[in-house]
Tab-separated table of C-alpha atoms and ligand atoms in Angstrom:
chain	number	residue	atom	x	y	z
A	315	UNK	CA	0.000	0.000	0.000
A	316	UNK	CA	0.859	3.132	-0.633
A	317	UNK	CA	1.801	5.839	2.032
A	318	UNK	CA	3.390	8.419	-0.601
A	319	UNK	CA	1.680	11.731	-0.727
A	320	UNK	CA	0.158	12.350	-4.091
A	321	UNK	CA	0.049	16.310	-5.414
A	322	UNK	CA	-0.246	15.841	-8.812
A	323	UNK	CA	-2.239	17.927	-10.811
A	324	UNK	CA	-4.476	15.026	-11.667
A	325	UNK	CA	-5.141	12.144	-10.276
A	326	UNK	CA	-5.507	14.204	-6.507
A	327	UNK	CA	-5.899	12.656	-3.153
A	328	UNK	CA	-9.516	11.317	-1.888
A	329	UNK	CA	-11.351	12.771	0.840
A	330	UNK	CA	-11.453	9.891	3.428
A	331	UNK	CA	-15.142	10.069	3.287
A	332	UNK	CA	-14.920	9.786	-0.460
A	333	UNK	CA	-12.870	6.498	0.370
A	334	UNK	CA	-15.635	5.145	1.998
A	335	UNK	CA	-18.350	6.106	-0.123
A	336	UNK	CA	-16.451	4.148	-3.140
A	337	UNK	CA	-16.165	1.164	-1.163
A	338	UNK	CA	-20.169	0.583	-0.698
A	339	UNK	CA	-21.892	-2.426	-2.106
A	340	UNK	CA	-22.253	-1.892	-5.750
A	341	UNK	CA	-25.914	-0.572	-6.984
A	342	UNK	CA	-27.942	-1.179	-10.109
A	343	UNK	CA	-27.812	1.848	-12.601
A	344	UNK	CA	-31.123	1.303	-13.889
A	345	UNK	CA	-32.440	0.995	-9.807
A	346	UNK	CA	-34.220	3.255	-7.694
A	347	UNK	CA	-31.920	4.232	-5.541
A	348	UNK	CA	-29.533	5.082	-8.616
A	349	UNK	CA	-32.012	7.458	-10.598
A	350	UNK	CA	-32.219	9.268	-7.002
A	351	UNK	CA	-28.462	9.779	-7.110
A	352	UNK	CA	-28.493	10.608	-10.935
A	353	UNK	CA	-31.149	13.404	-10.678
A	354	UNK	CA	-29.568	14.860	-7.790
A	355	UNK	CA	-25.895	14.884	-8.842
A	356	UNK	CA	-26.995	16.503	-12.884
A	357	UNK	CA	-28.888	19.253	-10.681
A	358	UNK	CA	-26.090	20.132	-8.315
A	359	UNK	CA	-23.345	19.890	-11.470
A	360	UNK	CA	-25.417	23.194	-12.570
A	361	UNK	CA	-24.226	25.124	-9.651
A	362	UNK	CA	-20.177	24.058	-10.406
A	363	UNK	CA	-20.655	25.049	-13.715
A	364	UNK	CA	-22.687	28.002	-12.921
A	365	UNK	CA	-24.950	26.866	-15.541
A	366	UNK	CA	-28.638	26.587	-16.114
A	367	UNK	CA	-28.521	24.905	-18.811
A	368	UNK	CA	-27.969	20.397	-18.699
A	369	UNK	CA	-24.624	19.156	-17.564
A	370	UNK	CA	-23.976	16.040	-18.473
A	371	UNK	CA	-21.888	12.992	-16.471
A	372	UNK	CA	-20.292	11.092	-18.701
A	373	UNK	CA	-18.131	7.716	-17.991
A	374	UNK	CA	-14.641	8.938	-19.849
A	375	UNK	CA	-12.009	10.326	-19.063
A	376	UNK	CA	-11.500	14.084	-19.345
A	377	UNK	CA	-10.279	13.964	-23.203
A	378	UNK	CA	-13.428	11.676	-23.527
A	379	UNK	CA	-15.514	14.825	-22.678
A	380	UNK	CA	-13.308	17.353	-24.859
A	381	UNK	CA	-14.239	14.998	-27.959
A	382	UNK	CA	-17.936	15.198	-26.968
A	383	UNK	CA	-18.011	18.837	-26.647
A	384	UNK	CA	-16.230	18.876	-30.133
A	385	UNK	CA	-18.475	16.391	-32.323
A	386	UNK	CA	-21.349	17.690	-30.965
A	387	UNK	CA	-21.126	21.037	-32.546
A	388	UNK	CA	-18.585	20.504	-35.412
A	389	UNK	CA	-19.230	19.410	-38.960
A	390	UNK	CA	-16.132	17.968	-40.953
A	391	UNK	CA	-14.662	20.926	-42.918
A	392	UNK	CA	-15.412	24.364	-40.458
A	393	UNK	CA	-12.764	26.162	-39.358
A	394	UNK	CA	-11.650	25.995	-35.864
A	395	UNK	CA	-9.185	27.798	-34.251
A	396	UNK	CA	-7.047	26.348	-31.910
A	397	UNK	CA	-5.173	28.063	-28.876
A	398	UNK	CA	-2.077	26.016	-28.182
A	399	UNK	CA	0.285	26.926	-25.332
A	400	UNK	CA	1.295	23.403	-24.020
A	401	UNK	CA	0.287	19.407	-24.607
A	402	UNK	CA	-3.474	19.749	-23.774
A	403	UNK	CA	-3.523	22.477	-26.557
A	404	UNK	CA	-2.110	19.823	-29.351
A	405	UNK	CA	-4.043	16.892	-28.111
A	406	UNK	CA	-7.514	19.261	-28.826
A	407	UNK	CA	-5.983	20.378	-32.250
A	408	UNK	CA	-4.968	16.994	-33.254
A	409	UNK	CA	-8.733	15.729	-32.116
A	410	UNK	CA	-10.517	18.344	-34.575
A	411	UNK	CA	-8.351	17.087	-37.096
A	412	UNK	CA	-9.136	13.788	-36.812
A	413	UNK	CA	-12.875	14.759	-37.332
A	414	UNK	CA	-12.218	16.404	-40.093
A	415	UNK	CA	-11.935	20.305	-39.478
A	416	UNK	CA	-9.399	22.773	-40.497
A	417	UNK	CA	-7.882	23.684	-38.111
A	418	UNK	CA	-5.669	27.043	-37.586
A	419	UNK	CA	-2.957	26.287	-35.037
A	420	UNK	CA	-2.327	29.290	-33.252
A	421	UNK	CA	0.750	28.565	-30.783
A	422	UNK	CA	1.442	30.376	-27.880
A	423	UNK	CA	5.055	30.092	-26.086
A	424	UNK	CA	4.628	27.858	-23.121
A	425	UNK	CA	3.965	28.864	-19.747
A	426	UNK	CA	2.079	32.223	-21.407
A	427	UNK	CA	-0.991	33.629	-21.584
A	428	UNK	CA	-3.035	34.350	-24.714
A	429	UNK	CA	-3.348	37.802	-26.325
A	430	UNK	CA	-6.950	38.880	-26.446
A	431	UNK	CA	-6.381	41.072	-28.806
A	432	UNK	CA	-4.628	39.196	-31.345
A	433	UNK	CA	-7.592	36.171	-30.967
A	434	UNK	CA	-9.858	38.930	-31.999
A	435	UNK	CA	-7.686	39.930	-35.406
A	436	UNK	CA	-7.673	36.291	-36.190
A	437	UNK	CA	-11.792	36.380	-36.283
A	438	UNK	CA	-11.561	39.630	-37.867
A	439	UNK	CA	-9.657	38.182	-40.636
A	440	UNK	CA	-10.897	34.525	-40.526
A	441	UNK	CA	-14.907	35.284	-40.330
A	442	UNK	CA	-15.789	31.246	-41.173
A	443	UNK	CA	-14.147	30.287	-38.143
A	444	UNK	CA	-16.798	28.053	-36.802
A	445	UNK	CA	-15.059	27.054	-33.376
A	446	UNK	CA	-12.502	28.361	-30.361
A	447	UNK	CA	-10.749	26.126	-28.803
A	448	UNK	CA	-8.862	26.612	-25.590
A	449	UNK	CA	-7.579	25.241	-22.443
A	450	UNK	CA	-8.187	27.103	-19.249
A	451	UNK	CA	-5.664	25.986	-17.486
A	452	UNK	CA	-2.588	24.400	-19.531
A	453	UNK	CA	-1.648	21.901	-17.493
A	454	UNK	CA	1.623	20.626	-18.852
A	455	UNK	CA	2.817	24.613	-17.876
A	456	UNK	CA	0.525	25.204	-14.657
A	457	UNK	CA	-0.592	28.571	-16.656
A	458	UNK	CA	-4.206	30.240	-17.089
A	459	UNK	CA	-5.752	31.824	-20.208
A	460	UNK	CA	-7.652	34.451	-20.063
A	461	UNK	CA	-10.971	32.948	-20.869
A	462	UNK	CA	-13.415	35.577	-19.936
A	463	UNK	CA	-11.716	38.426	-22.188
A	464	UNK	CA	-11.353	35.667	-24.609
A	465	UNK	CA	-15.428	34.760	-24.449
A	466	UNK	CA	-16.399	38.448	-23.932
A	467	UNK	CA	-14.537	38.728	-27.928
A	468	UNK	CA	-15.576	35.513	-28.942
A	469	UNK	CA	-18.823	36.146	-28.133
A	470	UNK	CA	-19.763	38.869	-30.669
A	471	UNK	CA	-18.588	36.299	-33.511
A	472	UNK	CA	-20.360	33.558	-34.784
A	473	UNK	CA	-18.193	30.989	-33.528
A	474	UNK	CA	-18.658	29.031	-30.903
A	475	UNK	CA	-15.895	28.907	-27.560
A	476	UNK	CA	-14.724	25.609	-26.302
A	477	UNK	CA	-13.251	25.310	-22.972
A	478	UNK	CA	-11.443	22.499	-21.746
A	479	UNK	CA	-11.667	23.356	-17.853
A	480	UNK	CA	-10.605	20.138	-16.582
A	481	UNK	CA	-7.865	21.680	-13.760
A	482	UNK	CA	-10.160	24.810	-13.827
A	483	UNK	CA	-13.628	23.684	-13.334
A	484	UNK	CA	-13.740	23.292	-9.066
A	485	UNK	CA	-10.359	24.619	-8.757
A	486	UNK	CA	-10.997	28.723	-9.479
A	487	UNK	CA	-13.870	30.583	-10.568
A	488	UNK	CA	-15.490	30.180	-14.267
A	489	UNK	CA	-18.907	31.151	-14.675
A	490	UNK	CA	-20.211	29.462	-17.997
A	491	UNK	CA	-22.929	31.501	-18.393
A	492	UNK	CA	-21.950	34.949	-17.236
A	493	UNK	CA	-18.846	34.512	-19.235
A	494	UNK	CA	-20.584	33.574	-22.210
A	495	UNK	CA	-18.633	29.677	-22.572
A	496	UNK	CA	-20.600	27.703	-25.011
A	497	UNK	CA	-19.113	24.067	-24.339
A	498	UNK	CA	-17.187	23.609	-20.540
A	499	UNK	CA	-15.632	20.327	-19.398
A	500	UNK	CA	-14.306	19.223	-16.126
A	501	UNK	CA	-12.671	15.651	-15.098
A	502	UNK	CA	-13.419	13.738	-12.285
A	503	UNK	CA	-9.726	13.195	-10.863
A	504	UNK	CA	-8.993	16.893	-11.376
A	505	UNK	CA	-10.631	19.459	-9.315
A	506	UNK	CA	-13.652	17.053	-8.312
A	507	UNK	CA	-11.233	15.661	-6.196
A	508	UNK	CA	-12.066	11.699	-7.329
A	509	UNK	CA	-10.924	8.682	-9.187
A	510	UNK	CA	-10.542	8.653	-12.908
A	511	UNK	CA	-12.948	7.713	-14.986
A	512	UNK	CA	-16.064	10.867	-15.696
A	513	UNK	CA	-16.094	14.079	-17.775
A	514	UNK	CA	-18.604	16.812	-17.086
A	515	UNK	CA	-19.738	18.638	-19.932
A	516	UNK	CA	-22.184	21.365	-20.402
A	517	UNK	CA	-23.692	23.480	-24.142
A	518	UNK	CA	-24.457	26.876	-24.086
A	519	UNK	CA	-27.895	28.298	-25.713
A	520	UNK	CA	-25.902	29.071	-28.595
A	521	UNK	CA	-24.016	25.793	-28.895
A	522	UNK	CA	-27.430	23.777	-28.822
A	523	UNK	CA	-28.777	25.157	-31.917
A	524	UNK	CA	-25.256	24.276	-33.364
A	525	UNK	CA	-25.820	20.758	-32.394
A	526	UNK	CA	-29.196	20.399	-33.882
A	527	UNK	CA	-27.756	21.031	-37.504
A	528	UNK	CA	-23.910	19.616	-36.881
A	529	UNK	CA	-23.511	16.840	-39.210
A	530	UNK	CA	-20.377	15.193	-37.350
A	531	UNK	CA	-19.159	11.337	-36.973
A	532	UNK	CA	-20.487	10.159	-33.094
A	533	UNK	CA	-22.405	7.788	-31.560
A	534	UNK	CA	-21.237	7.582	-28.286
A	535	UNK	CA	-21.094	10.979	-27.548
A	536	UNK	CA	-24.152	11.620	-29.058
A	537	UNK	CA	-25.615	14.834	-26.971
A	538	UNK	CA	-29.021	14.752	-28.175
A	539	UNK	CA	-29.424	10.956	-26.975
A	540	UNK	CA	-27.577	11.484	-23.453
A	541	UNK	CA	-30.507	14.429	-23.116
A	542	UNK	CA	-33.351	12.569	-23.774
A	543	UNK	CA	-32.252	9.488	-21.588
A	544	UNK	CA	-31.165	12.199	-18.792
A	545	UNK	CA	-34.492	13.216	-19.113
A	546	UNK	CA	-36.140	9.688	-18.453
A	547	UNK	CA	-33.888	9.826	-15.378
A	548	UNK	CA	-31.154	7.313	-17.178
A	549	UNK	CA	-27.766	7.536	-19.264
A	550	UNK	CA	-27.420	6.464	-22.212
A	551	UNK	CA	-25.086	3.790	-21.310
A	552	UNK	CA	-23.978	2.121	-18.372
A	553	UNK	CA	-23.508	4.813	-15.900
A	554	UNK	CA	-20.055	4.721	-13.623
A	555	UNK	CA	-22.364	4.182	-10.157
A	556	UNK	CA	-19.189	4.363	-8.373
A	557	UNK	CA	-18.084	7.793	-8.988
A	558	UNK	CA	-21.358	9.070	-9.706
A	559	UNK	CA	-22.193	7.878	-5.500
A	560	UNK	CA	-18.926	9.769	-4.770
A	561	UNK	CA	-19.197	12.834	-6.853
A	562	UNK	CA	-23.111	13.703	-5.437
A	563	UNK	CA	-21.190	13.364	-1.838
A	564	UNK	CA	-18.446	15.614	-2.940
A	565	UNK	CA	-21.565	18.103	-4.883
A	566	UNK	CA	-23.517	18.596	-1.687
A	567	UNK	CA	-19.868	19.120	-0.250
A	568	UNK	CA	-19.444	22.088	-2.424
A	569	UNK	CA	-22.451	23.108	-1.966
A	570	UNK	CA	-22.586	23.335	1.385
A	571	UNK	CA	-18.977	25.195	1.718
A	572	UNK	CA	-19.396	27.431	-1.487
A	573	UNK	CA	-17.315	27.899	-4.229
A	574	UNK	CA	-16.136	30.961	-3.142
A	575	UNK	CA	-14.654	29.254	0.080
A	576	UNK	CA	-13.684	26.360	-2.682
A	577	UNK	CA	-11.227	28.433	-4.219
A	578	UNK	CA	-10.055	30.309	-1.423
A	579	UNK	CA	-8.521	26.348	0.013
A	580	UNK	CA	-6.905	26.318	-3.307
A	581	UNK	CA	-5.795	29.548	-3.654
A	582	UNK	CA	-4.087	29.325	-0.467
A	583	UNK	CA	-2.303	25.651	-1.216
A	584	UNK	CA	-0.723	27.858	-4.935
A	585	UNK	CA	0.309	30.687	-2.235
A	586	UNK	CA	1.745	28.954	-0.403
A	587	UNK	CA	3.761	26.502	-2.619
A	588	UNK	CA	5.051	29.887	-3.937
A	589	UNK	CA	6.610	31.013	-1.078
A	590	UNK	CA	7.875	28.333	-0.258
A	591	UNK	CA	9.248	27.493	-4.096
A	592	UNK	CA	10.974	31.484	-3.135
A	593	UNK	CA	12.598	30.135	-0.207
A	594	UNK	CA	13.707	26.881	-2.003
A	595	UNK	CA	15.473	29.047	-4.404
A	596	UNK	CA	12.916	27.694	-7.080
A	597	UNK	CA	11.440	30.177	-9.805
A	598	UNK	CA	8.114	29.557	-11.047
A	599	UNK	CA	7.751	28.495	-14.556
A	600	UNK	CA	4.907	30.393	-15.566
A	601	UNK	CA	4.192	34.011	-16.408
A	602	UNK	CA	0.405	33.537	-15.411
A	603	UNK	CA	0.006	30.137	-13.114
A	604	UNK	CA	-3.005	28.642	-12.128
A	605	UNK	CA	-4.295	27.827	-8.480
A	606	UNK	CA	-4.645	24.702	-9.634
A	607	UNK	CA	-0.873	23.607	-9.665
A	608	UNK	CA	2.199	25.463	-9.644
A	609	UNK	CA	5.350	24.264	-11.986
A	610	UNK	CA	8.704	25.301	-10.653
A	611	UNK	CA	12.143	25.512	-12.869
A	612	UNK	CA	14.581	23.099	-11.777
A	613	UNK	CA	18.310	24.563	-11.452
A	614	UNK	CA	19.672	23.348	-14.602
A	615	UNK	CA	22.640	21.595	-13.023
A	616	UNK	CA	19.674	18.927	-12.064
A	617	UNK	CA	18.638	15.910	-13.809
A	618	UNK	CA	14.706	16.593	-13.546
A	619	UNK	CA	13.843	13.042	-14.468
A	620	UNK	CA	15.954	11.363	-11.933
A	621	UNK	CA	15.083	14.059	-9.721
A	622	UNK	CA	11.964	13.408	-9.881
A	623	UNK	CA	12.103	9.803	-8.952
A	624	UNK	CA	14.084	10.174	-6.185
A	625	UNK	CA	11.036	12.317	-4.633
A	626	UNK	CA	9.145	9.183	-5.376
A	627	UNK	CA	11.411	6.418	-4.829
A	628	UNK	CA	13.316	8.122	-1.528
A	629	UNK	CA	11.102	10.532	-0.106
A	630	UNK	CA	7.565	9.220	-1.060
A	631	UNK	CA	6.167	12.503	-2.440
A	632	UNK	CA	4.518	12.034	-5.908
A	633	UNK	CA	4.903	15.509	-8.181
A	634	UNK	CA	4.909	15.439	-11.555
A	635	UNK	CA	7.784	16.258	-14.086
A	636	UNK	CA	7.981	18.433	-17.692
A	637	UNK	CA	6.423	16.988	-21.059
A	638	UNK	CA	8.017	17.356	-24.291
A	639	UNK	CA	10.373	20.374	-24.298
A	640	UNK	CA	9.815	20.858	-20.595
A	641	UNK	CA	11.085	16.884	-19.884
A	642	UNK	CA	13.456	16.905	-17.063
A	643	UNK	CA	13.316	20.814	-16.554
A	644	UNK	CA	10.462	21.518	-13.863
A	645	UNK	CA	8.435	20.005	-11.854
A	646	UNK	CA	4.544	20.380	-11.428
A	647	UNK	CA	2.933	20.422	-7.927
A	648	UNK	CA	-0.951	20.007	-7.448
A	649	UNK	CA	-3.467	22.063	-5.232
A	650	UNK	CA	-6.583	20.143	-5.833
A	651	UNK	CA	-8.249	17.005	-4.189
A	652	UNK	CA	-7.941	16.596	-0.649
A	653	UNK	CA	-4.704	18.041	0.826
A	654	UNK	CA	-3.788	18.545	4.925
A	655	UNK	CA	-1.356	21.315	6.130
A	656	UNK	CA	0.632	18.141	6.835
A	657	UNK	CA	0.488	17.207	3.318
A	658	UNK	CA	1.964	20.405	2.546
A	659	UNK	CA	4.687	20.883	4.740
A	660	UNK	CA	5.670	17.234	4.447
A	661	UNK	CA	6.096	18.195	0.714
A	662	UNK	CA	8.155	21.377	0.953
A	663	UNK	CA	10.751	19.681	3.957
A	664	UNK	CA	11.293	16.854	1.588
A	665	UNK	CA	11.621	18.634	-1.569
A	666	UNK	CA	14.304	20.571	0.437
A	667	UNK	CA	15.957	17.768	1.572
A	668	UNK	CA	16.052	15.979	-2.226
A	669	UNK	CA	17.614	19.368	-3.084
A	670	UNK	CA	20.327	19.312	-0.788
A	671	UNK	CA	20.734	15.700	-2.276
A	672	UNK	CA	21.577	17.421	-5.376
A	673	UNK	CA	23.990	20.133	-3.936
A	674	UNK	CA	21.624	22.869	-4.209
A	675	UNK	CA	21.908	23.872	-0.549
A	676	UNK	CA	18.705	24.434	1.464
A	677	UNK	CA	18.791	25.563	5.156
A	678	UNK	CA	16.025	23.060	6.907
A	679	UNK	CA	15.786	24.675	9.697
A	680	UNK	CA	14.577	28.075	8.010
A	681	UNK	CA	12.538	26.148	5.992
A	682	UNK	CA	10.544	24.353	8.545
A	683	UNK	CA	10.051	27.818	10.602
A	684	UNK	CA	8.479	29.533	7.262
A	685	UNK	CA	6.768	26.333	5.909
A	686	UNK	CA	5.241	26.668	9.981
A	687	UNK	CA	4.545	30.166	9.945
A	688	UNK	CA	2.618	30.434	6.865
A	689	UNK	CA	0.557	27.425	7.824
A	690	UNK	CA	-0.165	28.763	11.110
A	691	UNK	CA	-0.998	31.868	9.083
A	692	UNK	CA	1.678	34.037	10.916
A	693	UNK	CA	2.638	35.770	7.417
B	53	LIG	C1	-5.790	15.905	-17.425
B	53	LIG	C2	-6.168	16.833	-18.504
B	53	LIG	C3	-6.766	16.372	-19.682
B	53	LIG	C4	-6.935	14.933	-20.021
B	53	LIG	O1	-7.738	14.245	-19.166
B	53	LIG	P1	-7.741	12.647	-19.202
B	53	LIG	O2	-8.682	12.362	-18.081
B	53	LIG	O3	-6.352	12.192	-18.959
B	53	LIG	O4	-8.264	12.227	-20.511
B	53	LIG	C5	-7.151	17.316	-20.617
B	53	LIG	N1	-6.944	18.626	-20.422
B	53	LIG	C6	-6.371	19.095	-19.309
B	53	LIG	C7	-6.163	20.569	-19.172
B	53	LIG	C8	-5.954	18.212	-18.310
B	53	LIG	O5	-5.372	18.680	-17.211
């Protein structure tokens, strides 16, 4: 078994009660006691999204509900435009691709945010772009776009804005409707803090009368047909019971606590990691990071990937490492799931120590009496 602490940015750590709840006999999904679960979870989704219109469970994983948001509103052959600053940005282009659209890769240098303005002289000069896609976090960098001056442009256009929220959704504040977001997804072992295996997704006004007259390769994904089953108080396939149980828990969790108090947890687990990354002599990769995880520049002189398995191997914390051009060169620490002050400072005094390991000199004792003073909220 596993004693390691776990802050990646996805999967996160379990609330114990979460633990529990998927360890309960196993349930029927076309059962009573299931369609009471069903209804209530799909209701309570709406106030995570800050929706009012459907949200939809689905049993895939998170790029499982970026294709559905995509075939549901795109016909081979539109134009979609593509914000890329990291892996999650490719994976989304390469999907369009593969159902057939045109797609306009517009890159943006890694651990950066996008230009508003210069998304809105692309429309200007590209009017049959159909669909924007972008991430709203980039995971693989830790940074955040600027989605609501992105919708507020978007907006005015005919195209439609895609937003793959999966470390955004739960983890900091993005109002689908107010913002104007016409397709949102979130993943279960992101922000809603449980095991892999569900996508929520959710269509704007605008997006649903796209759907009704996409022509677009699906069947499982088919929107339309989830709806009208949602509606009978069923999926339209087998549903994943044992997140589904877990996730109305974690809902009326939410719910209970607020978002606003939501985010403020997380928001303090990024501060925090930040001053701490300051005192570890650790600069932060990205110009505009995310609450939801923070990536850190290793000093070159270390091996990332072996450094990254000793903090695995020797001192049981899992973090993840850099992707791609970013392989071996940071490191990537989550804030969402279920996290303890202990958790925390654990982390920092043995990411100090590993660095020591590697002749990059940390002072413990200092770093135990900050690590303690912020968490005791001294600072
Ligand atoms: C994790 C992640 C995904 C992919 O989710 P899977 O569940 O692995 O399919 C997509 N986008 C972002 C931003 C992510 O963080």
């Amino acid at each position: 078994m596993s004693n390691s602490i776990l802050l990646a940015p996805g999967p996160v750590q379990l609330h114990p009660e979460v633990k529990k709840i998927l360890s309960l006999p196993m349930i029927h999904h076309r059962g009573l006691e299931f369609d009471a679960i069903l209804k209530s979870t799909l209701h309570n989704l709406k106030f995570i999204f800050q929706t009012t219109q459907p949200v939809f469970a689905l049993t895939a994983t998170g790029s499982g509900g970026m294709e559905c948001l995509l075939v549901n509103v795109l016909s081979p052959g539109e134009k979609v435009l593509s914000l890329i600053s990291g892996k999650f940005g490719e994976r989304w282009a390469d999907m369009a691709e593969a159902f057939g659209a045109h797609v306009i890769r517009h890159h943006i240098e890694w651990g950066k945010a996008a230009d508003p303005k210069e998304i809105e002289k692309i429309l200007k000069e590209n009017l049959d772009i159909k669909i924007v896609l972008s991430q709203a976090c980039e995971t693989s960098t830790g940074t955040k776009q600027p989605i609501q001056e992105l919708a507020h442009i978007i907006q005015k256009t005919n195209a439609l804005f895609l937003v793959d929220g999966i470390t955004a959704l739960g983890a900091y504040n993005i109002p689908m409707d107010a913002w104007g977001i016409d397709g949102l997804v979130g993943g279960s072992q992101k922000a809603f803090m449980l095991p892999t295996g569900m996508a929520f997704v959710c269509f704007s006004e605008k997006a649903w009368k796209k759907i009704k007259i996409t022509k677009s390769q699906k069947f499982y994904f088919n929107i339309e047909n989830e709806l009208a089953a949602n509606l009978k108080g069923e999926t339209l396939f087998s549903s994943n019971v044992i997140i589904l149980r877990a996730l109305d828990y974690v809902l009326k969790n939410i719910q209970a606590q607020g978002l606003e108090s939501l985010f403020k947890t997380i928001e303090r687990r990024a501060l925090y990691t930040k001053e701490m990354a300051q005192a570890l002599g650790l600069e932060l990769y990205s110009q505009a990071p995310s609450n939801s995880l923070t990536a850190l520049k290793l000093p070159s002189h270390i091996d990332g990937v072996q450094f990254r398995a000793d903090l695995e191997l020797k001192h049981h914390v899992v973090v993840m490492g850099g992707q791609d051009a970013l392989k071996g060169k940071i490191i990537r620490i989550g804030h969402m799931g279920y996290i303890t002050d202990e958790d925390m400072h654990q982390t920092t005094m043995r990411l100090a120590q590993a660095l020591n390991d590697y002749n990059h000199k940390i002072n413990l004792t200092t770093i135990e009496e900050k690590s303690h003073s912020f968490i005791s909220g001294k600072v």
